[in-house]
Short mmCIF file of C-alpha atoms and ligand atoms in Angstrom, two decimals:
data_model
loop_
_atom_site.label_atom_id
_atom_site.label_comp_id
_atom_site.label_asym_id
_atom_site.label_seq_id
_atom_site.Cartn_x
_atom_site.Cartn_y
_atom_site.Cartn_z
CA MET A 1 -20.57 15.36 62.84
CA SER A 2 -21.91 18.18 61.05
CA ILE A 3 -19.97 21.45 61.83
CA PRO A 4 -21.39 24.71 60.48
CA ALA A 5 -18.43 26.51 58.26
CA ILE A 6 -18.31 30.54 58.90
CA THR A 7 -16.79 30.28 55.59
CA ASP A 8 -20.03 29.42 53.84
CA MET A 9 -21.81 32.14 56.05
CA ASP A 10 -23.05 35.61 55.20
CA VAL A 11 -20.81 37.65 57.75
CA SER A 12 -21.30 40.86 56.19
CA GLY A 13 -22.04 43.36 59.34
CA LYS A 14 -21.84 40.99 61.68
CA ARG A 15 -20.29 40.95 64.95
CA LEU A 16 -18.37 37.30 65.24
CA VAL A 17 -17.02 36.47 68.69
CA VAL A 18 -14.08 34.51 67.96
CA ARG A 19 -12.29 32.22 70.17
CA ALA A 20 -8.78 31.92 69.01
CA ASP A 21 -5.81 30.47 70.47
CA LEU A 22 -3.29 33.61 70.53
CA ASN A 23 -1.20 31.87 73.40
CA VAL A 24 2.41 32.78 72.16
CA PRO A 25 5.77 32.58 73.42
CA PHE A 26 7.63 35.72 74.63
CA ASN A 27 11.18 37.24 74.69
CA ASP A 28 12.59 38.41 77.91
CA ASP A 29 12.00 42.20 76.62
CA GLY A 30 8.25 41.17 76.03
CA THR A 31 8.15 40.99 72.23
CA VAL A 32 6.61 37.96 70.46
CA SER A 33 9.28 35.43 69.95
CA ASP A 34 7.07 33.14 67.49
CA ALA A 35 4.10 34.55 65.97
CA THR A 36 3.20 31.32 63.93
CA ARG A 37 -0.29 31.10 65.75
CA ILE A 38 -1.07 34.87 65.62
CA THR A 39 -0.12 34.87 61.68
CA ARG A 40 -1.53 31.49 60.51
CA PHE A 41 -5.06 32.89 62.56
CA ALA A 42 -5.15 36.21 60.89
CA GLU A 43 -4.91 34.64 57.34
CA GLY A 44 -8.46 33.41 57.54
CA MET A 45 -9.56 36.37 59.40
CA ARG A 46 -8.34 38.84 56.85
CA ASP A 47 -11.08 36.97 54.49
CA LEU A 48 -13.91 37.40 56.67
CA LEU A 49 -13.09 41.16 57.51
CA ALA A 50 -12.66 41.71 53.75
CA LYS A 51 -16.92 40.34 53.58
CA GLY A 52 -17.47 43.12 56.22
CA ALA A 53 -17.45 40.94 59.16
CA ARG A 54 -17.02 42.77 62.69
CA LEU A 55 -14.60 40.62 64.93
CA VAL A 56 -14.41 40.39 68.58
CA ILE A 57 -11.35 38.08 69.57
CA LEU A 58 -11.40 36.07 72.78
CA THR A 59 -8.23 34.19 74.05
CA HIS A 60 -6.23 32.82 76.77
CA LEU A 61 -2.82 33.53 77.37
CA GLY A 62 -0.30 31.82 79.92
CA ARG A 63 -2.51 30.33 82.86
CA PRO A 64 -3.41 33.60 85.20
CA LYS A 65 -5.44 31.08 87.18
CA GLY A 66 -8.68 33.16 87.47
CA GLN A 67 -6.71 36.36 88.63
CA ARG A 68 -6.35 39.64 86.78
CA ASN A 69 -2.66 39.61 86.10
CA MET A 70 -1.04 41.66 83.59
CA ASP A 71 1.79 39.37 83.49
CA PHE A 72 -0.75 37.67 80.99
CA SER A 73 -2.65 40.59 79.48
CA THR A 74 -3.55 40.22 75.88
CA LYS A 75 -2.43 43.72 75.17
CA SER A 76 1.00 42.55 74.69
CA ILE A 77 -0.13 40.61 71.55
CA LYS A 78 -2.47 43.53 70.32
CA ALA A 79 0.59 44.93 67.95
CA THR A 80 1.73 41.78 66.67
CA LEU A 81 -2.19 41.06 65.92
CA ALA A 82 -2.73 44.35 64.33
CA ASP A 83 0.35 43.56 61.80
CA ALA A 84 -1.05 40.39 60.96
CA LEU A 85 -4.66 41.42 60.13
CA GLU A 86 -3.01 44.51 58.19
CA THR A 87 -5.46 46.38 60.19
CA GLU A 88 -5.87 48.51 63.10
CA VAL A 89 -7.18 46.64 66.51
CA PHE A 90 -9.27 48.14 69.29
CA PHE A 91 -8.33 46.52 72.74
CA ALA A 92 -10.95 45.91 75.76
CA LYS A 93 -9.71 45.96 79.24
CA ASP A 94 -12.24 43.03 79.86
CA CYS A 95 -14.08 40.18 77.84
CA ILE A 96 -17.32 40.61 79.66
CA GLY A 97 -19.18 43.63 81.07
CA ASP A 98 -21.03 46.81 79.76
CA LYS A 99 -17.65 48.51 78.82
CA VAL A 100 -16.67 45.59 76.22
CA GLU A 101 -20.33 45.19 75.23
CA ASN A 102 -20.54 48.98 74.26
CA GLN A 103 -17.12 48.50 72.36
CA ALA A 104 -18.29 45.43 70.86
CA ASN A 105 -21.66 47.24 69.39
CA ALA A 106 -19.94 50.41 68.13
CA LEU A 107 -17.82 48.12 65.92
CA LYS A 108 -18.05 49.02 62.16
CA ASP A 109 -17.62 46.81 59.12
CA GLY A 110 -14.26 45.05 59.05
CA GLU A 111 -13.14 46.55 62.31
CA VAL A 112 -11.49 44.21 64.98
CA LEU A 113 -11.57 44.74 68.82
CA LEU A 114 -9.39 41.80 71.12
CA CYS A 115 -10.76 41.48 74.66
CA GLU A 116 -8.35 40.76 77.56
CA ASN A 117 -7.57 37.32 78.54
CA VAL A 118 -10.52 35.11 79.21
CA ARG A 119 -8.56 33.54 81.91
CA PHE A 120 -8.73 36.37 84.06
CA HIS A 121 -11.82 34.98 85.09
CA GLY A 122 -12.62 31.57 86.95
CA GLY A 123 -15.77 30.83 85.10
CA GLU A 124 -13.63 30.09 81.90
CA THR A 125 -11.93 27.09 83.13
CA GLU A 126 -14.94 26.15 85.25
CA ASN A 127 -16.95 26.44 81.67
CA ASP A 128 -19.43 28.22 83.70
CA ALA A 129 -22.91 29.24 82.14
CA ALA A 130 -23.33 32.86 83.41
CA PHE A 131 -19.67 33.55 82.05
CA ALA A 132 -20.44 32.17 78.75
CA ALA A 133 -23.71 34.18 78.62
CA SER A 134 -21.85 37.25 79.18
CA LEU A 135 -19.32 36.31 76.54
CA ALA A 136 -22.09 35.29 74.19
CA LYS A 137 -23.75 39.42 74.51
CA LEU A 138 -20.60 40.75 72.57
CA GLY A 139 -21.90 39.25 69.26
CA ASP A 140 -24.34 37.58 66.94
CA ILE A 141 -22.40 34.49 65.85
CA TYR A 142 -19.51 32.42 67.83
CA VAL A 143 -16.89 31.33 66.09
CA ASN A 144 -14.41 28.59 67.39
CA ASP A 145 -10.88 28.91 65.37
CA ALA A 146 -8.90 27.36 68.41
CA PHE A 147 -8.54 23.57 67.30
CA SER A 148 -5.40 23.64 69.79
CA CYS A 149 -8.12 24.13 72.79
CA ALA A 150 -10.78 21.92 71.10
CA HIS A 151 -9.62 19.27 73.93
CA ARG A 152 -10.96 21.91 76.60
CA ALA A 153 -14.53 22.17 77.62
CA HIS A 154 -13.89 25.85 78.89
CA ALA A 155 -16.60 28.53 78.79
CA SER A 156 -15.34 29.91 75.45
CA THR A 157 -14.81 26.73 73.74
CA SER A 158 -17.79 24.80 75.23
CA ALA A 159 -20.89 26.85 77.09
CA ILE A 160 -21.07 29.74 74.70
CA ALA A 161 -21.31 27.31 71.50
CA GLY A 162 -24.92 26.38 73.10
CA LEU A 163 -25.83 30.01 73.82
CA MET A 164 -25.80 31.69 69.76
CA GLU A 165 -25.41 30.30 66.33
CA ALA A 166 -22.07 28.73 66.25
CA ALA A 167 -19.66 27.84 63.61
CA ALA A 168 -15.99 26.56 63.29
CA GLY A 169 -13.44 29.14 62.15
CA PRO A 170 -11.14 28.94 58.92
CA LEU A 171 -7.97 27.67 60.74
CA MET A 172 -10.34 25.29 62.92
CA LEU A 173 -11.76 23.72 59.38
CA ILE A 174 -7.99 23.45 57.73
CA GLU A 175 -7.10 21.38 60.64
CA VAL A 176 -10.20 19.10 61.29
CA ASN A 177 -10.12 18.42 57.39
CA ALA A 178 -6.70 17.61 57.23
CA LEU A 179 -6.91 15.39 60.61
CA THR A 180 -10.01 13.74 59.33
CA LYS A 181 -8.23 12.68 55.97
CA ALA A 182 -5.69 11.27 57.80
CA LEU A 183 -7.22 9.16 60.52
CA GLU A 184 -11.21 8.98 59.97
CA ALA A 185 -11.24 8.05 56.41
CA PRO A 186 -7.63 7.76 55.47
CA LYS A 187 -6.66 6.44 51.95
CA SER A 188 -4.93 2.88 52.03
CA PRO A 189 -2.46 2.07 52.96
CA ALA A 190 -2.21 4.30 55.83
CA VAL A 191 0.89 4.26 58.00
CA ALA A 192 1.77 6.03 61.34
CA ILE A 193 5.31 6.63 62.71
CA VAL A 194 4.75 7.00 66.33
CA GLY A 195 8.20 7.78 68.47
CA GLY A 196 8.93 9.65 71.69
CA ALA A 197 10.03 8.97 75.03
CA LYS A 198 7.21 6.89 76.64
CA VAL A 199 4.89 4.18 75.95
CA SER A 200 2.60 4.99 78.97
CA THR A 201 1.80 8.48 77.72
CA LYS A 202 0.73 7.16 74.20
CA ILE A 203 -1.20 3.86 75.11
CA SER A 204 -4.42 5.18 73.93
CA VAL A 205 -2.90 6.61 70.83
CA LEU A 206 -1.54 3.15 70.00
CA LYS A 207 -4.61 1.41 70.82
CA ASN A 208 -6.54 3.52 68.40
CA LEU A 209 -4.00 3.65 65.46
CA VAL A 210 -3.58 0.15 65.37
CA GLY A 211 -7.29 -0.35 64.91
CA LYS A 212 -7.70 2.05 62.27
CA LEU A 213 -4.43 2.09 60.15
CA ASP A 214 -2.45 -0.77 57.98
CA ALA A 215 0.95 -0.37 59.52
CA VAL A 216 2.57 1.36 62.68
CA ILE A 217 6.32 1.87 63.08
CA ILE A 218 7.67 2.61 66.37
CA GLY A 219 10.41 4.55 67.29
CA GLY A 220 12.33 6.20 69.99
CA GLY A 221 12.23 5.26 73.82
CA MET A 222 8.76 3.66 73.36
CA ALA A 223 10.33 1.09 70.55
CA ASN A 224 12.83 -0.26 73.59
CA THR A 225 10.19 -0.57 75.85
CA PHE A 226 8.58 -3.05 72.92
CA LEU A 227 11.80 -4.91 72.28
CA PHE A 228 11.86 -5.21 76.32
CA ALA A 229 9.18 -7.05 76.27
CA ASP A 230 10.47 -9.29 73.88
CA GLY A 231 13.31 -10.34 76.09
CA ALA A 232 16.16 -7.84 74.58
CA PRO A 233 18.48 -6.36 76.88
CA MET A 234 18.00 -2.72 77.51
CA GLY A 235 21.49 -1.79 79.01
CA LYS A 236 21.02 1.49 80.33
CA SER A 237 18.41 2.84 77.63
CA LEU A 238 15.18 4.42 78.48
CA HIS A 239 12.30 2.07 78.59
CA GLU A 240 9.60 1.15 81.04
CA ALA A 241 9.80 -2.29 82.54
CA ASP A 242 6.10 -1.83 84.07
CA GLN A 243 4.66 -1.64 80.50
CA ILE A 244 5.24 -5.02 79.42
CA ASP A 245 1.12 -5.88 79.49
CA THR A 246 0.46 -2.74 77.49
CA VAL A 247 2.96 -3.96 75.20
CA LYS A 248 1.03 -7.00 74.68
CA GLU A 249 -2.14 -5.82 74.95
CA ILE A 250 -1.31 -3.62 71.68
CA ARG A 251 0.13 -6.53 69.90
CA LYS A 252 -2.63 -8.44 70.47
CA LEU A 253 -5.02 -5.47 69.04
CA ALA A 254 -2.73 -5.18 66.07
CA ALA A 255 -2.84 -8.87 65.44
CA LYS A 256 -6.75 -8.85 65.60
CA SER A 257 -7.16 -5.68 62.95
CA GLY A 258 -4.29 -6.99 60.84
CA CYS A 259 -2.15 -3.79 61.21
CA LYS A 260 1.45 -4.41 60.90
CA LEU A 261 4.03 -3.28 63.81
CA LEU A 262 7.37 -2.18 62.88
CA LEU A 263 10.24 -2.07 65.24
CA PRO A 264 13.88 -1.10 64.83
CA VAL A 265 15.75 -4.47 63.74
CA ASP A 266 19.00 -2.74 64.42
CA VAL A 267 19.87 0.43 67.00
CA VAL A 268 22.35 2.99 67.19
CA ILE A 269 23.98 2.92 70.75
CA SER A 270 26.10 5.33 72.89
CA ARG A 271 27.94 5.07 76.17
CA GLU A 272 27.19 8.64 76.67
CA PHE A 273 24.08 11.00 76.18
CA LYS A 274 25.59 13.94 74.82
CA ALA A 275 26.23 15.58 71.43
CA ASN A 276 28.48 13.88 68.94
CA ALA A 277 29.23 11.03 71.43
CA ARG A 278 30.59 7.91 69.82
CA LYS A 279 28.02 5.83 68.04
CA GLN A 280 27.96 2.06 67.29
CA VAL A 281 24.89 0.09 65.44
CA VAL A 282 23.91 -3.13 66.81
CA ALA A 283 21.22 -5.66 66.19
CA ASN A 284 17.87 -4.65 68.63
CA ASP A 285 18.89 -7.47 71.00
CA ALA A 286 22.61 -6.42 71.46
CA CYS A 287 22.44 -3.30 73.74
CA PRO A 288 25.27 -3.82 76.07
CA GLU A 289 25.26 -3.13 79.79
CA ASP A 290 26.93 -0.35 79.68
CA ALA A 291 25.30 1.25 76.82
CA MET A 292 21.90 3.03 75.59
CA ILE A 293 19.77 3.11 72.56
CA LEU A 294 19.38 6.32 71.37
CA ASP A 295 18.16 5.90 67.53
CA ALA A 296 17.08 3.56 64.92
CA GLY A 297 19.63 1.85 62.79
CA PRO A 298 20.19 1.92 59.23
CA GLU A 299 18.64 -1.04 58.66
CA ALA A 300 15.83 -0.14 60.50
CA LEU A 301 15.50 3.02 58.61
CA ARG A 302 15.53 0.91 55.13
CA GLU A 303 12.80 -0.79 56.57
CA PHE A 304 10.59 2.07 57.60
CA GLU A 305 10.99 3.70 54.24
CA ALA A 306 10.23 0.87 52.16
CA GLU A 307 7.13 0.67 54.22
CA LEU A 308 6.25 4.50 53.51
CA ALA A 309 7.10 4.13 49.87
CA ASP A 310 3.66 2.44 49.39
CA ALA A 311 1.49 4.53 51.50
CA HIS A 312 -1.10 7.08 50.46
CA THR A 313 -1.52 8.51 53.85
CA ILE A 314 1.37 9.07 56.62
CA LEU A 315 0.45 9.92 59.77
CA TRP A 316 3.53 11.20 62.34
CA ASN A 317 3.77 11.94 66.08
CA GLY A 318 6.90 11.66 68.33
CA PRO A 319 10.72 11.38 67.25
CA LEU A 320 12.41 8.15 66.17
CA GLY A 321 15.32 8.95 68.61
CA ALA A 322 17.12 11.36 70.86
CA PHE A 323 16.68 13.95 67.91
CA GLU A 324 18.01 16.74 69.99
CA ILE A 325 21.41 15.70 70.29
CA PRO A 326 23.32 14.96 66.86
CA PRO A 327 24.31 12.22 65.83
CA PHE A 328 21.05 10.66 67.48
CA ASP A 329 18.36 12.83 65.08
CA HIS A 330 19.89 10.76 61.92
CA SER A 331 17.26 8.38 61.47
CA THR A 332 14.15 10.87 62.56
CA LYS A 333 15.40 13.33 60.00
CA LEU A 334 15.61 10.99 57.08
CA LEU A 335 12.41 9.21 57.79
CA ALA A 336 10.77 13.07 57.70
CA ARG A 337 12.73 13.84 54.56
CA SER A 338 11.28 10.47 53.04
CA ALA A 339 7.73 11.66 54.03
CA ALA A 340 7.86 14.95 52.59
CA GLU A 341 9.57 13.86 49.41
CA LEU A 342 6.52 11.30 48.85
CA THR A 343 4.45 14.15 49.62
CA ARG A 344 5.71 16.54 47.38
CA GLN A 345 5.57 14.20 44.47
CA GLY A 346 1.65 13.99 45.15
CA LEU A 347 2.20 10.18 46.21
CA ALA A 348 1.02 10.54 50.04
CA VAL A 349 -0.82 12.65 52.35
CA SER A 350 1.29 13.58 55.29
CA VAL A 351 -0.12 14.91 58.71
CA ALA A 352 1.99 15.27 61.59
CA GLY A 353 1.49 17.17 65.07
CA GLY A 354 2.67 17.09 68.84
CA GLY A 355 5.07 19.77 70.16
CA ASP A 356 8.44 17.50 69.84
CA THR A 357 7.31 16.24 66.27
CA VAL A 358 6.84 19.95 64.94
CA ALA A 359 10.44 20.70 66.38
CA ALA A 360 11.66 17.28 64.76
CA LEU A 361 10.59 18.33 61.33
CA ASN A 362 12.18 21.69 61.69
CA VAL A 363 15.36 20.09 62.61
CA ALA A 364 14.99 17.92 59.26
CA GLY A 365 14.01 21.05 57.62
CA VAL A 366 10.93 19.37 56.04
CA ALA A 367 7.74 21.28 57.90
CA ASP A 368 6.61 23.06 54.95
CA ASP A 369 6.41 19.93 52.68
CA PHE A 370 4.06 17.89 54.97
CA THR A 371 0.35 18.21 54.09
CA TYR A 372 -0.40 19.45 57.40
CA VAL A 373 1.37 20.03 60.61
CA SER A 374 -0.81 20.57 63.78
CA THR A 375 0.98 22.84 66.33
CA ALA A 376 -2.09 21.67 68.75
CA GLY A 377 -0.22 19.41 71.18
CA GLY A 378 -2.67 18.29 73.27
CA ALA A 379 -5.82 18.65 70.98
CA PHE A 380 -4.01 16.42 68.25
CA LEU A 381 -3.00 13.53 70.66
CA GLU A 382 -6.82 13.42 72.15
CA TRP A 383 -7.40 13.36 68.21
CA LEU A 384 -5.37 10.44 67.72
CA GLU A 385 -6.42 8.70 70.79
CA GLY A 386 -10.02 8.67 69.17
CA LYS A 387 -11.59 10.75 71.75
CA GLU A 388 -14.25 13.39 71.55
CA LEU A 389 -13.32 16.94 71.63
CA PRO A 390 -15.16 19.02 73.66
CA GLY A 391 -14.69 21.91 71.61
CA LEU A 392 -16.12 20.38 68.37
CA ALA A 393 -18.83 18.67 70.03
CA ALA A 394 -19.99 21.77 71.21
CA LEU A 395 -20.22 23.10 67.41
CA ASN A 396 -21.82 19.53 66.23
CA ARG A 397 -25.34 20.17 64.88
CA ALA A 398 -25.98 16.89 63.69
P1 AMP B 401 7.61 12.45 73.62
O1 AMP B 401 7.34 13.67 74.45
O2 AMP B 401 6.90 11.43 74.24
O3 AMP B 401 7.09 12.58 72.04
O4 AMP B 401 8.91 12.10 73.32
C1 AMP B 401 10.11 12.97 72.79
C2 AMP B 401 11.43 13.09 73.71
O5 AMP B 401 11.89 11.61 73.37
C3 AMP B 401 12.43 13.64 72.78
O6 AMP B 401 12.83 14.60 73.87
C4 AMP B 401 13.56 12.37 72.51
O7 AMP B 401 14.82 13.20 72.96
C5 AMP B 401 13.20 11.27 73.61
N1 AMP B 401 13.90 10.09 72.72
C6 AMP B 401 13.18 9.56 71.81
N2 AMP B 401 14.00 8.31 71.70
C7 AMP B 401 14.63 8.44 72.85
C8 AMP B 401 15.55 7.28 73.19
N3 AMP B 401 15.93 6.07 72.80
N4 AMP B 401 16.44 7.68 74.28
C9 AMP B 401 15.83 8.41 74.99
N5 AMP B 401 15.32 9.38 74.84
C10 AMP B 401 14.58 9.25 73.60
#
């Protein structure tokens, strides 16, 4: 792929139509409860503003389903965005039409215009060419800075890029570079940790990873399904009895490509799925009928840590156990801390992503120590699956 970078271009005096993902959560009083997406985005934008760019910002907020519904107005993020950009932000009541075009034309160097929710128009999610053409009228260069929306072929992430000069934004470039380092050209040995509830939701991820990496550590409810396929009793454990063929296929693929699969040799079980429930460590084939496996055991953790110790690349998606409920967060926390320590020592590049993974790393208190933590849930998973992301394909000028 050859994706032009906005950071390499002369942006002075240019109107940049920037697609951001400022879809943030809110408190009951309407204030932004977690501004991470806005602050991360603003960091890259401040540099462009300092170079004299004029920003026309497009984003979606929630799912208004093509209707003008003020509950989803982007006006509610204007103040937070202004704080993060450290400059005034003008607001346009629509993202297409004469009015917003006039506002965009009136921008001076270093000024910012935030447009109303692109999803107030059905044409957005339909990747409609006419809607994209209206958006393209707002500026000189299109900039996609929303990696987390890159798995969607929408008008503001896909069609628009074919209508004007187009480039990746600063945040998009950071994310793509980090993921490329971890998956497309990883420094060997490269190890993935794949956990979470179900094999069925990550079949493509597992198939892709076992074909590319040296080892895959499997944890969480997913590991139960692998153990079940090997004949282990599950008791009341979460597992998918209908996924035995998938497990066999993944094992075959791994053997063919020389990828080592690691499963927990021992497990933590409990009779209750609640905080501070009594726990017990048993071998991975010894879960009693009335108990459930909720975490990897101490011997498993030692083996996983030994595998990571030699790794130069670590990729992480999904927890090793029911990490929301202590003490079943134990192995997720400890392995996350090991990965963080290897990263701090400069021994490994570590990339993690997916909603629950970010939460798990935060529980372990190490999210900042990873080389890169992606907050793009769907797009991150589709990247792990090896799929082409429409938002990136649209920027490709190769
Ligand atoms: P996912 O969304 O697929 O990454 O799955 C994350 C969820 O899997 C979390 O809510 C975990 O609590 C849950 N989970 C992981 N391991 C287990 C387990 N052994 N038993 C039940 N739930 C688990």
